[in-house]
PDB file of C-alpha atoms and ligand atoms in Angstrom:
ATOM      1  CA  MET A   1      42.894  -5.392 122.969  1.00 52.00           C
ATOM      2  CA  PHE A   2      43.699  -9.012 122.171  1.00 53.00           C
ATOM      3  CA  THR A   3      41.286 -11.161 124.162  1.00 70.00           C
ATOM      4  CA  GLU A   4      41.845 -14.756 123.111  1.00 92.00           C
ATOM      5  CA  PRO A   5      43.425 -16.562 126.086  1.00 96.00           C
ATOM      6  CA  LEU A   6      47.006 -17.820 125.875  1.00 96.00           C
ATOM      7  CA  PRO A   7      47.076 -21.642 125.897  1.00 95.00           C
ATOM      8  CA  SER A   8      48.473 -22.822 129.240  1.00 94.00           C
ATOM      9  CA  THR A   9      50.678 -25.516 127.707  1.00 93.00           C
ATOM     10  CA  LEU A  10      52.395 -26.106 124.387  1.00 93.00           C
ATOM     11  CA  ASP A  11      54.397 -28.948 122.859  1.00 93.00           C
ATOM     12  CA  VAL A  12      57.489 -26.806 122.320  1.00 91.00           C
ATOM     13  CA  ARG A  13      59.437 -29.395 120.327  1.00 90.00           C
ATOM     14  CA  LYS A  14      56.701 -29.709 117.712  1.00 93.00           C
ATOM     15  CA  ALA A  15      55.950 -25.989 117.733  1.00 95.00           C
ATOM     16  CA  ALA A  16      59.636 -25.124 117.245  1.00 94.00           C
ATOM     17  CA  ALA A  17      59.924 -27.574 114.344  1.00 94.00           C
ATOM     18  CA  ARG A  18      56.958 -25.858 112.669  1.00 96.00           C
ATOM     19  CA  GLY A  19      58.073 -22.320 113.531  1.00 96.00           C
ATOM     20  CA  VAL A  20      54.822 -21.531 115.299  1.00 95.00           C
ATOM     21  CA  THR A  21      53.850 -18.174 116.807  1.00 96.00           C
ATOM     22  CA  VAL A  22      51.521 -18.253 119.805  1.00 96.00           C
ATOM     23  CA  THR A  23      49.798 -15.093 121.022  1.00 96.00           C
ATOM     24  CA  GLY A  24      47.226 -14.674 123.759  1.00 96.00           C
ATOM     25  CA  ALA A  25      46.057 -12.853 126.844  1.00 97.00           C
ATOM     26  CA  ILE A  26      46.269 -13.789 130.520  1.00 96.00           C
ATOM     27  CA  LYS A  27      44.657 -12.139 133.526  1.00 96.00           C
ATOM     28  CA  PRO A  28      46.875 -11.059 136.447  1.00 96.00           C
ATOM     29  CA  CYS A  29      44.768 -13.245 138.801  1.00 96.00           C
ATOM     30  CA  ASP A  30      45.710 -16.342 136.734  1.00 95.00           C
ATOM     31  CA  LEU A  31      49.370 -15.976 137.735  1.00 97.00           C
ATOM     32  CA  HIS A  32      49.362 -16.519 141.497  1.00 96.00           C
ATOM     33  CA  ARG A  33      53.027 -15.795 142.287  1.00 97.00           C
ATOM     34  CA  PHE A  34      52.939 -12.615 140.202  1.00 97.00           C
ATOM     35  CA  ARG A  35      49.542 -11.551 141.556  1.00 97.00           C
ATOM     36  CA  GLU A  36      50.984 -11.538 145.089  1.00 96.00           C
ATOM     37  CA  LEU A  37      53.253  -8.662 144.040  1.00 96.00           C
ATOM     38  CA  LEU A  38      50.294  -6.563 142.820  1.00 97.00           C
ATOM     39  CA  VAL A  39      47.596  -4.608 144.657  1.00 96.00           C
ATOM     40  CA  SER A  40      44.643  -5.520 142.446  1.00 96.00           C
ATOM     41  CA  ASP A  41      43.371  -7.722 139.619  1.00 96.00           C
ATOM     42  CA  LYS A  42      43.166  -4.682 137.335  1.00 95.00           C
ATOM     43  CA  GLY A  43      44.871  -4.682 133.944  1.00 96.00           C
ATOM     44  CA  GLY A  44      45.877  -7.328 131.485  1.00 96.00           C
ATOM     45  CA  ILE A  45      48.795  -9.270 130.072  1.00 97.00           C
ATOM     46  CA  VAL A  46      49.453 -10.165 126.445  1.00 97.00           C
ATOM     47  CA  ALA A  47      52.199 -12.632 125.520  1.00 97.00           C
ATOM     48  CA  ASP A  48      53.731 -13.304 122.138  1.00 97.00           C
ATOM     49  CA  LEU A  49      55.860 -16.445 121.710  1.00 97.00           C
ATOM     50  CA  LEU A  50      57.815 -17.215 118.571  1.00 97.00           C
ATOM     51  CA  LEU A  51      59.174 -20.758 118.390  1.00 97.00           C
ATOM     52  CA  SER A  52      62.006 -21.794 116.116  1.00 97.00           C
ATOM     53  CA  LYS A  53      65.045 -24.055 115.759  1.00 96.00           C
ATOM     54  CA  ASP A  54      68.579 -22.690 115.567  1.00 93.00           C
ATOM     55  CA  GLU A  55      71.500 -24.055 113.512  1.00 92.00           C
ATOM     56  CA  GLU A  56      72.400 -26.393 116.410  1.00 91.00           C
ATOM     57  CA  ASN A  57      68.878 -27.860 116.269  1.00 92.00           C
ATOM     58  CA  ARG A  58      67.991 -26.289 119.610  1.00 93.00           C
ATOM     59  CA  CYS A  59      64.392 -25.243 120.270  1.00 93.00           C
ATOM     60  CA  LEU A  60      64.250 -21.511 120.844  1.00 96.00           C
ATOM     61  CA  VAL A  61      61.416 -19.504 122.325  1.00 96.00           C
ATOM     62  CA  GLN A  62      61.394 -15.778 121.789  1.00 97.00           C
ATOM     63  CA  ILE A  63      58.976 -14.454 124.362  1.00 96.00           C
ATOM     64  CA  LYS A  64      57.587 -10.921 124.430  1.00 97.00           C
ATOM     65  CA  VAL A  65      55.199  -9.852 127.157  1.00 98.00           C
ATOM     66  CA  GLU A  66      53.279  -6.593 127.505  1.00 97.00           C
ATOM     67  CA  ALA A  67      51.506  -6.087 130.814  1.00 98.00           C
ATOM     68  CA  ASP A  68      49.423  -3.311 132.349  1.00 97.00           C
ATOM     69  CA  ILE A  69      49.124  -3.981 136.049  1.00 97.00           C
ATOM     70  CA  GLU A  70      48.668  -2.141 139.340  1.00 97.00           C
ATOM     71  CA  VAL A  71      51.236  -2.110 142.150  1.00 96.00           C
ATOM     72  CA  CYS A  72      51.593  -0.256 145.449  1.00 95.00           C
ATOM     73  CA  CYS A  73      53.483   3.060 145.484  1.00 95.00           C
ATOM     74  CA  GLN A  74      56.144   2.700 148.196  1.00 93.00           C
ATOM     75  CA  ARG A  75      55.899   6.397 149.152  1.00 91.00           C
ATOM     76  CA  CYS A  76      52.150   7.004 149.555  1.00 91.00           C
ATOM     77  CA  LEU A  77      51.048   3.307 149.639  1.00 91.00           C
ATOM     78  CA  SER A  78      48.314   3.986 147.055  1.00 93.00           C
ATOM     79  CA  PRO A  79      47.765   1.877 143.925  1.00 94.00           C
ATOM     80  CA  MET A  80      49.641   2.986 140.829  1.00 94.00           C
ATOM     81  CA  PRO A  81      49.545   1.639 137.244  1.00 94.00           C
ATOM     82  CA  VAL A  82      52.725   0.096 135.835  1.00 96.00           C
ATOM     83  CA  HIS A  83      53.453  -1.029 132.287  1.00 97.00           C
ATOM     84  CA  LEU A  84      55.895  -3.903 131.778  1.00 97.00           C
ATOM     85  CA  SER A  85      57.444  -4.828 128.450  1.00 97.00           C
ATOM     86  CA  THR A  86      59.788  -7.805 128.167  1.00 97.00           C
ATOM     87  CA  ASP A  87      61.619  -9.419 125.262  1.00 96.00           C
ATOM     88  CA  ASN A  88      63.759 -12.492 125.875  1.00 95.00           C
ATOM     89  CA  THR A  89      64.955 -15.566 123.977  1.00 95.00           C
ATOM     90  CA  LEU A  90      65.229 -18.894 125.788  1.00 95.00           C
ATOM     91  CA  ALA A  91      66.550 -22.255 124.675  1.00 95.00           C
ATOM     92  CA  VAL A  92      64.397 -25.203 125.669  1.00 92.00           C
ATOM     93  CA  VAL A  93      66.316 -27.972 127.459  1.00 91.00           C
ATOM     94  CA  TRP A  94      65.117 -31.178 129.044  1.00 87.00           C
ATOM     95  CA  THR A  95      68.048 -31.897 131.375  1.00 90.00           C
ATOM     96  CA  ASP A  96      70.411 -29.848 133.557  1.00 91.00           C
ATOM     97  CA  GLU A  97      73.281 -31.193 131.477  1.00 91.00           C
ATOM     98  CA  GLN A  98      71.803 -29.706 128.297  1.00 90.00           C
ATOM     99  CA  ALA A  99      71.380 -26.427 130.165  1.00 91.00           C
ATOM    100  CA  SER A 100      75.049 -26.375 131.176  1.00 92.00           C
ATOM    101  CA  HIS A 101      76.130 -26.692 127.524  1.00 91.00           C
ATOM    102  CA  LEU A 102      74.192 -23.664 126.297  1.00 92.00           C
ATOM    103  CA  PRO A 103      76.150 -20.693 124.977  1.00 90.00           C
ATOM    104  CA  ARG A 104      76.243 -17.736 127.370  1.00 88.00           C
ATOM    105  CA  HIS A 105      73.774 -15.594 125.413  1.00 87.00           C
ATOM    106  CA  LEU A 106      70.981 -18.147 125.775  1.00 90.00           C
ATOM    107  CA  ASP A 107      69.011 -18.666 128.969  1.00 90.00           C
ATOM    108  CA  ALA A 108      67.699 -22.158 129.601  1.00 92.00           C
ATOM    109  CA  LEU A 109      64.033 -22.998 129.764  1.00 91.00           C
ATOM    110  CA  LEU A 110      63.869 -26.331 131.544  1.00 88.00           C
ATOM    111  CA  ALA A 111      60.914 -28.320 130.215  1.00 85.00           C
ATOM    112  CA  GLU A 112      59.775 -31.226 132.345  1.00 79.00           C
ATOM    113  CA  ASP A 113      58.152 -33.076 129.472  1.00 79.00           C
ATOM    114  CA  GLU A 114      56.996 -32.353 125.925  1.00 77.00           C
ATOM    115  CA  ALA A 115      54.368 -29.892 127.123  1.00 85.00           C
ATOM    116  CA  CYS A 116      55.846 -26.650 128.372  1.00 89.00           C
ATOM    117  CA  ASN A 117      53.793 -24.515 130.766  1.00 92.00           C
ATOM    118  CA  LEU A 118      53.468 -21.196 128.935  1.00 94.00           C
ATOM    119  CA  TRP A 119      51.727 -19.394 131.806  1.00 96.00           C
ATOM    120  CA  GLU A 120      54.640 -20.161 134.159  1.00 94.00           C
ATOM    121  CA  LEU A 121      57.030 -18.987 131.488  1.00 94.00           C
ATOM    122  CA  VAL A 122      55.174 -15.682 131.141  1.00 97.00           C
ATOM    123  CA  GLU A 123      54.934 -15.375 134.924  1.00 97.00           C
ATOM    124  CA  ASP A 124      58.707 -15.800 135.351  1.00 95.00           C
ATOM    125  CA  GLU A 125      59.375 -13.126 132.719  1.00 96.00           C
ATOM    126  CA  LEU A 126      57.007 -10.691 134.469  1.00 97.00           C
ATOM    127  CA  ILE A 127      58.446 -11.315 137.945  1.00 97.00           C
ATOM    128  CA  LEU A 128      61.966 -10.706 136.613  1.00 95.00           C
ATOM    129  CA  ASP A 129      60.883  -7.485 134.910  1.00 96.00           C
ATOM    130  CA  LEU A 130      58.850  -6.005 137.764  1.00 96.00           C
ATOM    131  CA  PRO A 131      60.838  -3.295 139.570  1.00 94.00           C
ATOM    132  CA  PRO A 132      61.264  -4.121 143.295  1.00 91.00           C
ATOM    133  CA  TYR A 133      59.952  -0.692 144.321  1.00 93.00           C
ATOM    134  CA  SER A 134      57.608   1.616 142.400  1.00 94.00           C
ATOM    135  CA  TYR A 135      56.857   5.271 143.068  1.00 93.00           C
ATOM    136  CA  HIS A 136      54.429   7.780 141.573  1.00 93.00           C
ATOM    137  CA  ASP A 137      55.885  10.952 140.106  1.00 89.00           C
ATOM    138  CA  THR A 138      56.649  13.196 143.079  1.00 87.00           C
ATOM    139  CA  ASP A 139      53.773  15.605 142.323  1.00 88.00           C
ATOM    140  CA  ALA A 140      51.155  12.873 141.969  1.00 84.00           C
ATOM    141  CA  CYS A 141      52.360  11.332 145.226  1.00 89.00           C
ATOM    142  CA  LYS A 142      52.237  14.651 147.138  1.00 87.00           C
ATOM    143  CA  LYS A 143      48.638  15.228 146.022  1.00 87.00           C
ATOM    144  CA  ILE A 144      47.615  11.792 147.300  1.00 84.00           C
ATOM    145  CA  LEU A 145      49.421  12.312 150.621  1.00 85.00           C
ATOM    146  CA  GLU A 146      47.784  15.757 151.061  1.00 87.00           C
ATOM    147  CA  ALA A 147      44.379  14.262 150.363  1.00 84.00           C
ATOM    148  CA  PHE A 148      44.959  11.780 153.195  1.00 76.00           C
ATOM    149  CA  SER A 149      46.124  14.420 155.723  1.00 73.00           C
ATOM    150  CA  PRO A 150      44.254  17.697 155.024  1.00 62.00           C
ATOM    151  CA  GLN A 151      45.915  19.478 157.975  1.00 59.00           C
ATOM    152  CA  PRO A 152      49.636  18.968 157.482  1.00 51.00           C
ATOM    153  CA  ALA A 153      52.616  19.747 159.742  1.00 52.00           C
ATOM    154  CA  VAL A 154      51.551  23.360 160.533  1.00 51.00           C
ATOM    155  CA  GLU A 155      48.979  22.276 163.093  1.00 49.00           C
ATOM    156  CA  VAL A 156      51.460  20.077 164.933  1.00 48.00           C
ATOM    157  CA  ALA A 157      53.778  23.066 165.311  1.00 49.00           C
ATOM    158  CA  GLU A 158      50.973  25.171 166.813  1.00 49.00           C
ATOM    159  CA  GLU A 159      50.209  22.555 169.428  1.00 49.00           C
ATOM    160  CA  GLU A 160      53.768  22.745 170.655  1.00 53.00           C
ATOM    161  CA  LYS A 161      53.506  26.496 171.448  1.00 55.00           C
ATOM    162  CA  PRO A 162      52.628  27.303 175.061  1.00 58.00           C
ATOM    163  CA  ASN A 163      48.896  27.839 175.386  1.00 60.00           C
ATOM    164  CA  PRO A 164      48.281  31.448 176.514  1.00 57.00           C
ATOM    165  CA  PHE A 165      45.161  30.340 178.406  1.00 59.00           C
ATOM    166  CA  ASN A 166      47.299  28.238 180.751  1.00 62.00           C
ATOM    167  CA  VAL A 167      49.098  31.412 181.815  1.00 58.00           C
ATOM    168  CA  LEU A 168      45.771  33.233 182.394  1.00 58.00           C
ATOM    169  CA  GLU A 169      44.596  30.288 184.445  1.00 60.00           C
ATOM    170  CA  GLN A 170      47.568  30.687 186.782  1.00 62.00           C
ATOM    171  CA  LEU A 171      46.854  34.435 187.194  1.00 62.00           C
ATOM    172  CA  LYS A 172      43.265  33.873 188.295  1.00 60.00           C
ATOM    173  CA  PRO A 173      42.840  35.136 191.836  1.00 62.00           C
ATOM    174  CA  GLY A 174      42.196  32.537 194.465  1.00 58.00           C
ATOM    175  CA  LYS A 175      43.904  29.726 192.616  1.00 47.00           C
ATOM    176  CA  LYS A 176      46.546  28.184 194.848  1.00 49.00           C
ATOM    177  CA  HIS A 177      49.516  26.148 193.695  1.00 50.00           C
TER     178      HIS A 177
HETATM  179 ZN1   ZN B 201      52.646   7.584 145.555  1.00 79.91          ZN
END
């Protein structure tokens, strides 16, 4: 496992001119918006960013993220591990006007100044890639649900039957109604 932390910011213009690759790890608890979608701090995230310039002199960032995280199963509400794997190429722009002139196949990465926040970039990629609802395999889920309710539906059905002792009670001599 790669353990060196991903730098939080990078001068993308310089890095793209040099064709730099930046790789590093982030913890789920470091990404607050993303962490809110998870059930625990377990797991890890590794990001790989390749910076380059295209023929139009645009700064490109190819970003790949691999994440092992834990979310809530929407069927049994227990934690379940999820692996995310993203691969996307963004063009760095500094104004909305630059963004509007990008070709359709390039998504804009709006940089506020020279230093681009890499953690936010990774966080956005992860939030986009995270499925809105996650479920265990049906069998795994059933086992968890059974563990939570050891006496399933059968007992409920029995309670609905008339209790034979109530009838005996009514037949007892001396009992008036
Ligand atoms: Zn489940």
